PDB file of C-alpha atoms in Angstrom:
ATOM      1  CA  UNK A  20      28.723  -4.342   6.738  1.00 91.00           C
ATOM      2  CA  UNK A  21      27.642  -3.492   3.192  1.00 95.00           C
ATOM      3  CA  UNK A  22      27.057   0.208   2.580  1.00 97.00           C
ATOM      4  CA  UNK A  23      25.204   1.585  -0.397  1.00 98.00           C
ATOM      5  CA  UNK A  24      25.253   5.362  -1.187  1.00 98.00           C
ATOM      6  CA  UNK A  25      23.020   6.708  -3.975  1.00 98.00           C
ATOM      7  CA  UNK A  26      23.814   9.979  -5.752  1.00 97.00           C
ATOM      8  CA  UNK A  27      22.629  11.888  -8.790  1.00 97.00           C
ATOM      9  CA  UNK A  28      19.065  12.794  -7.769  1.00 96.00           C
ATOM     10  CA  UNK A  29      17.532  16.162  -8.402  1.00 97.00           C
ATOM     11  CA  UNK A  30      14.870  18.217 -10.194  1.00 98.00           C
ATOM     12  CA  UNK A  31      14.424  17.547 -13.861  1.00 98.00           C
ATOM     13  CA  UNK A  32      11.849  18.607 -16.474  1.00 98.00           C
ATOM     14  CA  UNK A  33       9.473  16.017 -18.081  1.00 97.00           C
ATOM     15  CA  UNK A  34      11.051  14.373 -21.098  1.00 97.00           C
ATOM     16  CA  UNK A  35      14.677  14.970 -19.859  1.00 98.00           C
ATOM     17  CA  UNK A  36      17.254  12.463 -18.598  1.00 98.00           C
ATOM     18  CA  UNK A  37      18.998  11.753 -15.280  1.00 98.00           C
ATOM     19  CA  UNK A  38      21.492   9.183 -14.110  1.00 98.00           C
ATOM     20  CA  UNK A  39      21.552   7.765 -10.616  1.00 98.00           C
ATOM     21  CA  UNK A  40      24.618   5.982  -9.125  1.00 98.00           C
ATOM     22  CA  UNK A  41      24.905   3.691  -6.209  1.00 98.00           C
ATOM     23  CA  UNK A  42      28.365   3.209  -4.730  1.00 98.00           C
ATOM     24  CA  UNK A  43      28.828  -0.068  -2.796  1.00 97.00           C
ATOM     25  CA  UNK A  44      31.395  -0.859  -0.137  1.00 94.00           C
ATOM     26  CA  UNK A  45      31.956  -2.958   2.979  1.00 94.00           C
ATOM     27  CA  UNK A  46      31.797  -6.449   1.484  1.00 92.00           C
ATOM     28  CA  UNK A  47      33.265  -9.289   3.525  1.00 88.00           C
ATOM     29  CA  UNK A  48      35.974 -11.321   1.815  1.00 85.00           C
ATOM     30  CA  UNK A  49      35.734 -13.451  -0.264  1.00 87.00           C
ATOM     31  CA  UNK A  50      32.428 -11.917  -1.357  1.00 89.00           C
ATOM     32  CA  UNK A  51      32.470  -8.778  -3.405  1.00 92.00           C
ATOM     33  CA  UNK A  52      30.046  -6.524  -5.209  1.00 95.00           C
ATOM     34  CA  UNK A  53      30.422  -8.672  -8.357  1.00 93.00           C
ATOM     35  CA  UNK A  54      28.837 -11.638  -6.465  1.00 93.00           C
ATOM     36  CA  UNK A  55      25.368 -10.124  -6.034  1.00 94.00           C
ATOM     37  CA  UNK A  56      22.407  -9.192  -7.988  1.00 94.00           C
ATOM     38  CA  UNK A  57      21.381  -5.548  -7.519  1.00 97.00           C
ATOM     39  CA  UNK A  58      18.077  -3.725  -7.694  1.00 97.00           C
ATOM     40  CA  UNK A  59      16.492  -0.336  -7.842  1.00 98.00           C
ATOM     41  CA  UNK A  60      13.277   0.247  -5.906  1.00 98.00           C
ATOM     42  CA  UNK A  61      11.387   3.485  -5.824  1.00 98.00           C
ATOM     43  CA  UNK A  62       8.836   5.122  -3.550  1.00 98.00           C
ATOM     44  CA  UNK A  63       6.625   7.956  -4.632  1.00 98.00           C
ATOM     45  CA  UNK A  64       5.882  10.577  -2.050  1.00 97.00           C
ATOM     46  CA  UNK A  65       3.476   9.171   0.590  1.00 96.00           C
ATOM     47  CA  UNK A  66       3.182   5.828  -1.394  1.00 97.00           C
ATOM     48  CA  UNK A  67       4.442   2.264  -1.062  1.00 97.00           C
ATOM     49  CA  UNK A  68       7.402   0.515  -2.531  1.00 98.00           C
ATOM     50  CA  UNK A  69       7.644  -0.266  -6.168  1.00 97.00           C
ATOM     51  CA  UNK A  70      10.338  -2.506  -7.588  1.00 97.00           C
ATOM     52  CA  UNK A  71      11.925  -0.960 -10.683  1.00 97.00           C
ATOM     53  CA  UNK A  72      14.736  -3.097 -12.077  1.00 97.00           C
ATOM     54  CA  UNK A  73      17.220  -5.861 -11.328  1.00 96.00           C
ATOM     55  CA  UNK A  74      20.671  -6.683 -12.852  1.00 96.00           C
ATOM     56  CA  UNK A  75      22.470  -9.989 -12.316  1.00 94.00           C
ATOM     57  CA  UNK A  76      25.812 -10.266 -10.691  1.00 95.00           C
ATOM     58  CA  UNK A  77      27.712 -10.050 -13.912  1.00 95.00           C
ATOM     59  CA  UNK A  78      25.419  -7.634 -15.706  1.00 96.00           C
ATOM     60  CA  UNK A  79      24.279 -10.260 -18.279  1.00 96.00           C
ATOM     61  CA  UNK A  80      20.648 -10.230 -17.269  1.00 95.00           C
ATOM     62  CA  UNK A  81      18.414  -7.188 -16.717  1.00 96.00           C
ATOM     63  CA  UNK A  82      14.615  -7.068 -15.938  1.00 96.00           C
ATOM     64  CA  UNK A  83      12.384  -4.160 -15.537  1.00 96.00           C
ATOM     65  CA  UNK A  84       8.918  -3.280 -14.153  1.00 95.00           C
ATOM     66  CA  UNK A  85       6.442  -2.650 -17.020  1.00 94.00           C
ATOM     67  CA  UNK A  86       6.087   0.932 -15.913  1.00 95.00           C
ATOM     68  CA  UNK A  87       9.636   1.836 -16.702  1.00 97.00           C
ATOM     69  CA  UNK A  88      10.452  -0.587 -19.568  1.00 96.00           C
ATOM     70  CA  UNK A  89      12.116   1.141 -22.469  1.00 97.00           C
ATOM     71  CA  UNK A  90      12.810   4.393 -20.519  1.00 98.00           C
ATOM     72  CA  UNK A  91      14.994   3.339 -17.542  1.00 98.00           C
ATOM     73  CA  UNK A  92      18.146   1.302 -17.927  1.00 98.00           C
ATOM     74  CA  UNK A  93      20.050  -0.494 -15.170  1.00 98.00           C
ATOM     75  CA  UNK A  94      23.791  -1.133 -15.473  1.00 98.00           C
ATOM     76  CA  UNK A  95      26.743  -1.797 -13.292  1.00 98.00           C
ATOM     77  CA  UNK A  96      30.504  -1.487 -13.263  1.00 97.00           C
ATOM     78  CA  UNK A  97      31.984  -4.174 -11.097  1.00 96.00           C
ATOM     79  CA  UNK A  98      35.488  -2.719 -11.301  1.00 95.00           C
ATOM     80  CA  UNK A  99      34.143   0.390  -9.615  1.00 96.00           C
ATOM     81  CA  UNK A 100      31.684  -1.292  -7.283  1.00 96.00           C
ATOM     82  CA  UNK A 101      28.876   0.920  -8.698  1.00 98.00           C
ATOM     83  CA  UNK A 102      25.309   0.424  -9.945  1.00 98.00           C
ATOM     84  CA  UNK A 103      23.658   2.803 -12.299  1.00 98.00           C
ATOM     85  CA  UNK A 104      20.148   3.785 -13.292  1.00 98.00           C
ATOM     86  CA  UNK A 105      19.934   5.764 -16.579  1.00 98.00           C
ATOM     87  CA  UNK A 106      16.537   7.483 -16.616  1.00 98.00           C
ATOM     88  CA  UNK A 107      15.375   8.807 -19.954  1.00 98.00           C
ATOM     89  CA  UNK A 108      12.085  10.369 -21.151  1.00 97.00           C
ATOM     90  CA  UNK A 109      11.163  11.115 -17.606  1.00 98.00           C
ATOM     91  CA  UNK A 110       7.545  11.571 -16.560  1.00 98.00           C
ATOM     92  CA  UNK A 111       5.913  13.360 -13.696  1.00 98.00           C
ATOM     93  CA  UNK A 112       4.923   9.981 -12.340  1.00 97.00           C
ATOM     94  CA  UNK A 113       8.561   8.931 -12.030  1.00 98.00           C
ATOM     95  CA  UNK A 114       8.888  11.431  -9.108  1.00 98.00           C
ATOM     96  CA  UNK A 115      10.019   9.204  -6.196  1.00 98.00           C
ATOM     97  CA  UNK A 116      12.876   8.397  -3.805  1.00 98.00           C
ATOM     98  CA  UNK A 117      15.078   5.828  -5.607  1.00 98.00           C
ATOM     99  CA  UNK A 118      16.749   3.181  -3.530  1.00 98.00           C
ATOM    100  CA  UNK A 119      19.444   0.730  -4.602  1.00 98.00           C
ATOM    101  CA  UNK A 120      19.300  -2.583  -2.903  1.00 98.00           C
ATOM    102  CA  UNK A 121      21.513  -5.669  -2.668  1.00 97.00           C
ATOM    103  CA  UNK A 122      20.086  -9.117  -3.217  1.00 94.00           C
ATOM    104  CA  UNK A 123      20.540 -11.522  -0.291  1.00 87.00           C
ATOM    105  CA  UNK A 124      22.906 -14.389  -1.053  1.00 78.00           C
ATOM    106  CA  UNK A 125      20.537 -17.282  -0.406  1.00 78.00           C
ATOM    107  CA  UNK A 126      17.094 -15.881  -1.277  1.00 82.00           C
ATOM    108  CA  UNK A 127      16.169 -13.119  -3.562  1.00 86.00           C
ATOM    109  CA  UNK A 128      15.189 -10.701  -0.797  1.00 94.00           C
ATOM    110  CA  UNK A 129      16.888  -7.343  -0.415  1.00 96.00           C
ATOM    111  CA  UNK A 130      19.273  -7.345   2.623  1.00 95.00           C
ATOM    112  CA  UNK A 131      20.989  -4.008   2.268  1.00 97.00           C
ATOM    113  CA  UNK A 132      19.566  -0.729   1.046  1.00 98.00           C
ATOM    114  CA  UNK A 133      20.940   2.689   0.344  1.00 98.00           C
ATOM    115  CA  UNK A 134      19.567   5.892   1.893  1.00 97.00           C
ATOM    116  CA  UNK A 135      17.682   6.828  -1.223  1.00 98.00           C
ATOM    117  CA  UNK A 136      17.907   9.588  -3.870  1.00 98.00           C
ATOM    118  CA  UNK A 137      15.083  11.892  -4.539  1.00 98.00           C
ATOM    119  CA  UNK A 138      14.055  12.478  -8.211  1.00 98.00           C
ATOM    120  CA  UNK A 139      11.538  15.175  -8.913  1.00 98.00           C
ATOM    121  CA  UNK A 140      10.171  15.487 -12.372  1.00 98.00           C
ATOM    122  CA  UNK A 141       8.364  18.802 -12.722  1.00 97.00           C
ATOM    123  CA  UNK A 142       8.100  21.597 -15.230  1.00 94.00           C
TER     124      UNK A 142
ATOM    125  CA  UNK B  13       1.045 -10.944 -12.504  1.00 83.00           C
ATOM    126  CA  UNK B  14       0.958 -11.996  -8.813  1.00 89.00           C
ATOM    127  CA  UNK B  15      -0.761  -9.509  -6.596  1.00 93.00           C
ATOM    128  CA  UNK B  16       0.139  -9.180  -2.911  1.00 96.00           C
ATOM    129  CA  UNK B  17      -2.550  -7.894  -0.551  1.00 97.00           C
ATOM    130  CA  UNK B  18      -1.751  -6.954   3.063  1.00 98.00           C
ATOM    131  CA  UNK B  19      -4.237  -6.552   5.904  1.00 97.00           C
ATOM    132  CA  UNK B  20      -4.869  -4.489   7.858  1.00 97.00           C
ATOM    133  CA  UNK B  21      -3.788  -1.309   6.114  1.00 97.00           C
ATOM    134  CA  UNK B  22      -3.333   0.426   9.464  1.00 97.00           C
ATOM    135  CA  UNK B  23      -2.941  -0.890  12.952  1.00 96.00           C
ATOM    136  CA  UNK B  24      -2.676   0.676  16.366  1.00 97.00           C
ATOM    137  CA  UNK B  25      -1.525  -1.414  19.354  1.00 96.00           C
ATOM    138  CA  UNK B  26      -0.002  -1.045  22.763  1.00 96.00           C
ATOM    139  CA  UNK B  27       3.354  -1.910  24.064  1.00 96.00           C
ATOM    140  CA  UNK B  28       3.426  -5.615  24.992  1.00 96.00           C
ATOM    141  CA  UNK B  29       0.600  -6.537  22.535  1.00 97.00           C
ATOM    142  CA  UNK B  30       0.915  -9.447  20.211  1.00 97.00           C
ATOM    143  CA  UNK B  31       0.497  -8.086  16.643  1.00 97.00           C
ATOM    144  CA  UNK B  32      -0.170 -10.019  13.464  1.00 98.00           C
ATOM    145  CA  UNK B  33      -0.096  -8.695   9.867  1.00 98.00           C
ATOM    146  CA  UNK B  34      -1.318 -10.829   6.998  1.00 98.00           C
ATOM    147  CA  UNK B  35      -0.177 -10.974   3.410  1.00 98.00           C
ATOM    148  CA  UNK B  36      -2.102 -12.815   0.725  1.00 97.00           C
ATOM    149  CA  UNK B  37      -0.899 -13.755  -2.708  1.00 95.00           C
ATOM    150  CA  UNK B  38      -3.102 -14.024  -5.695  1.00 94.00           C
ATOM    151  CA  UNK B  39      -1.676 -17.397  -6.469  1.00 92.00           C
ATOM    152  CA  UNK B  40       0.710 -19.820  -4.754  1.00 91.00           C
ATOM    153  CA  UNK B  41       4.187 -18.458  -4.258  1.00 90.00           C
ATOM    154  CA  UNK B  42       5.570 -21.318  -2.230  1.00 89.00           C
ATOM    155  CA  UNK B  43       7.711 -19.687   0.495  1.00 92.00           C
ATOM    156  CA  UNK B  44       9.196 -16.886  -1.593  1.00 94.00           C
ATOM    157  CA  UNK B  45       8.238 -14.036   0.568  1.00 96.00           C
ATOM    158  CA  UNK B  46       9.982 -11.391   2.640  1.00 97.00           C
ATOM    159  CA  UNK B  47       8.991  -8.872   5.262  1.00 98.00           C
ATOM    160  CA  UNK B  48      10.437  -5.362   5.650  1.00 98.00           C
ATOM    161  CA  UNK B  49      10.048  -2.590   8.161  1.00 98.00           C
ATOM    162  CA  UNK B  50      10.320   0.970   7.090  1.00 98.00           C
ATOM    163  CA  UNK B  51      10.410   4.017   9.291  1.00 97.00           C
ATOM    164  CA  UNK B  52       9.588   7.549   8.015  1.00 95.00           C
ATOM    165  CA  UNK B  53      12.319   8.983   5.948  1.00 95.00           C
ATOM    166  CA  UNK B  54      14.441   5.785   6.133  1.00 97.00           C
ATOM    167  CA  UNK B  55      15.200   2.879   3.815  1.00 98.00           C
ATOM    168  CA  UNK B  56      13.312  -0.406   4.374  1.00 98.00           C
ATOM    169  CA  UNK B  57      14.973  -3.008   6.596  1.00 98.00           C
ATOM    170  CA  UNK B  58      14.769  -6.707   5.894  1.00 97.00           C
ATOM    171  CA  UNK B  59      13.183  -8.647   8.789  1.00 98.00           C
ATOM    172  CA  UNK B  60      12.192 -12.081   7.390  1.00 97.00           C
ATOM    173  CA  UNK B  61      13.034 -13.899   4.205  1.00 96.00           C
ATOM    174  CA  UNK B  62      11.810 -17.236   2.719  1.00 95.00           C
ATOM    175  CA  UNK B  63       8.615 -16.656   4.765  1.00 97.00           C
ATOM    176  CA  UNK B  64      10.018 -17.666   8.088  1.00 97.00           C
ATOM    177  CA  UNK B  65      13.807 -17.123   8.286  1.00 96.00           C
ATOM    178  CA  UNK B  66      14.828 -14.347  10.621  1.00 97.00           C
ATOM    179  CA  UNK B  67      17.420 -12.052   9.183  1.00 96.00           C
ATOM    180  CA  UNK B  68      20.575 -11.766  11.287  1.00 94.00           C
ATOM    181  CA  UNK B  69      20.307  -9.199  14.046  1.00 96.00           C
ATOM    182  CA  UNK B  70      16.519  -8.908  13.926  1.00 97.00           C
ATOM    183  CA  UNK B  71      14.980  -9.379  17.413  1.00 97.00           C
ATOM    184  CA  UNK B  72      13.468 -12.724  18.066  1.00 97.00           C
ATOM    185  CA  UNK B  73      10.015 -11.173  18.827  1.00 98.00           C
ATOM    186  CA  UNK B  74       9.505 -10.975  15.108  1.00 98.00           C
ATOM    187  CA  UNK B  75       8.502 -14.142  13.344  1.00 98.00           C
ATOM    188  CA  UNK B  76       7.043 -15.158   9.948  1.00 98.00           C
ATOM    189  CA  UNK B  77       4.881 -18.086   8.863  1.00 97.00           C
ATOM    190  CA  UNK B  78       2.907 -19.424   6.070  1.00 96.00           C
ATOM    191  CA  UNK B  79       3.293 -20.861   2.593  1.00 92.00           C
ATOM    192  CA  UNK B  80       1.345 -20.989  -0.588  1.00 92.00           C
ATOM    193  CA  UNK B  81      -0.982 -17.976  -0.594  1.00 94.00           C
ATOM    194  CA  UNK B  82      -1.225 -16.844   3.004  1.00 97.00           C
ATOM    195  CA  UNK B  83       1.532 -15.470   5.185  1.00 98.00           C
ATOM    196  CA  UNK B  84       1.739 -13.742   8.504  1.00 98.00           C
ATOM    197  CA  UNK B  85       4.272 -11.524  10.281  1.00 98.00           C
ATOM    198  CA  UNK B  86       3.942 -11.655  14.108  1.00 98.00           C
ATOM    199  CA  UNK B  87       5.444  -9.487  16.689  1.00 98.00           C
ATOM    200  CA  UNK B  88       5.128 -11.338  19.928  1.00 97.00           C
ATOM    201  CA  UNK B  89       5.450  -8.459  22.391  1.00 96.00           C
ATOM    202  CA  UNK B  90       5.263  -5.007  20.706  1.00 97.00           C
ATOM    203  CA  UNK B  91       8.080  -2.613  21.609  1.00 96.00           C
ATOM    204  CA  UNK B  92       8.053   1.185  21.225  1.00 94.00           C
ATOM    205  CA  UNK B  93      10.657   0.923  18.444  1.00 95.00           C
ATOM    206  CA  UNK B  94       8.457  -1.271  16.362  1.00 96.00           C
ATOM    207  CA  UNK B  95       6.428   1.580  14.850  1.00 95.00           C
ATOM    208  CA  UNK B  96       6.602   2.106  11.130  1.00 97.00           C
ATOM    209  CA  UNK B  97       5.257   0.591   7.954  1.00 98.00           C
ATOM    210  CA  UNK B  98       5.624  -3.140   7.200  1.00 98.00           C
ATOM    211  CA  UNK B  99       5.733  -4.470   3.686  1.00 98.00           C
ATOM    212  CA  UNK B 100       5.549  -7.974   2.385  1.00 98.00           C
ATOM    213  CA  UNK B 101       7.335  -8.791  -0.863  1.00 97.00           C
ATOM    214  CA  UNK B 102       7.094 -11.755  -3.163  1.00 95.00           C
ATOM    215  CA  UNK B 103      10.219 -12.804  -5.229  1.00 89.00           C
ATOM    216  CA  UNK B 104      10.653 -15.458  -7.730  1.00 81.00           C
ATOM    217  CA  UNK B 105      13.028 -15.476 -10.539  1.00 74.00           C
ATOM    218  CA  UNK B 106      12.908 -12.045 -11.893  1.00 80.00           C
ATOM    219  CA  UNK B 107       9.564 -11.035 -10.564  1.00 82.00           C
ATOM    220  CA  UNK B 108       9.273  -8.871  -7.501  1.00 93.00           C
ATOM    221  CA  UNK B 109       6.128  -7.495  -6.036  1.00 94.00           C
ATOM    222  CA  UNK B 110       5.506  -5.563  -2.777  1.00 97.00           C
ATOM    223  CA  UNK B 111       2.294  -5.485  -0.781  1.00 97.00           C
ATOM    224  CA  UNK B 112       0.726  -2.053  -0.304  1.00 98.00           C
ATOM    225  CA  UNK B 113       1.990  -1.776   3.282  1.00 98.00           C
ATOM    226  CA  UNK B 114       0.668  -1.938   6.833  1.00 98.00           C
ATOM    227  CA  UNK B 115       1.183   1.156   9.025  1.00 98.00           C
ATOM    228  CA  UNK B 116       1.665   0.317  12.691  1.00 97.00           C
ATOM    229  CA  UNK B 117       1.233   2.913  15.302  1.00 95.00           C
ATOM    230  CA  UNK B 118       2.014   2.481  18.968  1.00 89.00           C
ATOM    231  CA  UNK B 119      -0.855   3.578  21.252  1.00 87.00           C
TER     232      UNK B 119
END
């Protein structure tokens, strides 16, 4: 069973940076972390889910929600089974729980999720 | 951009009831739709993908239907553990959009 564990959340001032990590484990052979697209999804306090970014299985393609384009950067290190989200020029409205999620093999739905990392942007 | 609209926003039902949640897309999305359940303080859980395919391990009382612009999630006989917020999600290529959610309470 795939496990995703986020880390790196915390309190940060507006305009500053933060990097989230998502460590993946539990893949069933022959499938590995490097076989799957990965996503970041966020949820502001008391609000719904907002898709943030996706990276293809090999890191060659990356797409972002308009609300974060140019400020947040998704990346991955397949040798470390880890997904990243570099968050620059943070705004108060970026305050949310950030989830990493694995893309399902046959569709583009999200079949495994981490527990979430809380990012609070506040002065 | 494609917009996803869920109804109702909130729903209260009794154990054993048949419950239906609707998700409408602003344009045709074929069957590229998933449903998730989220409980307070927890990550979402995939229930249905490709509009009607039940995710492994999800109870058979959950079912999905629809295509084009209108989709439904049905719980055939509501159980106490089914409380939470339900989200539909459209996916196609590199576009992903969630509905605003339907909060389900057990009476």
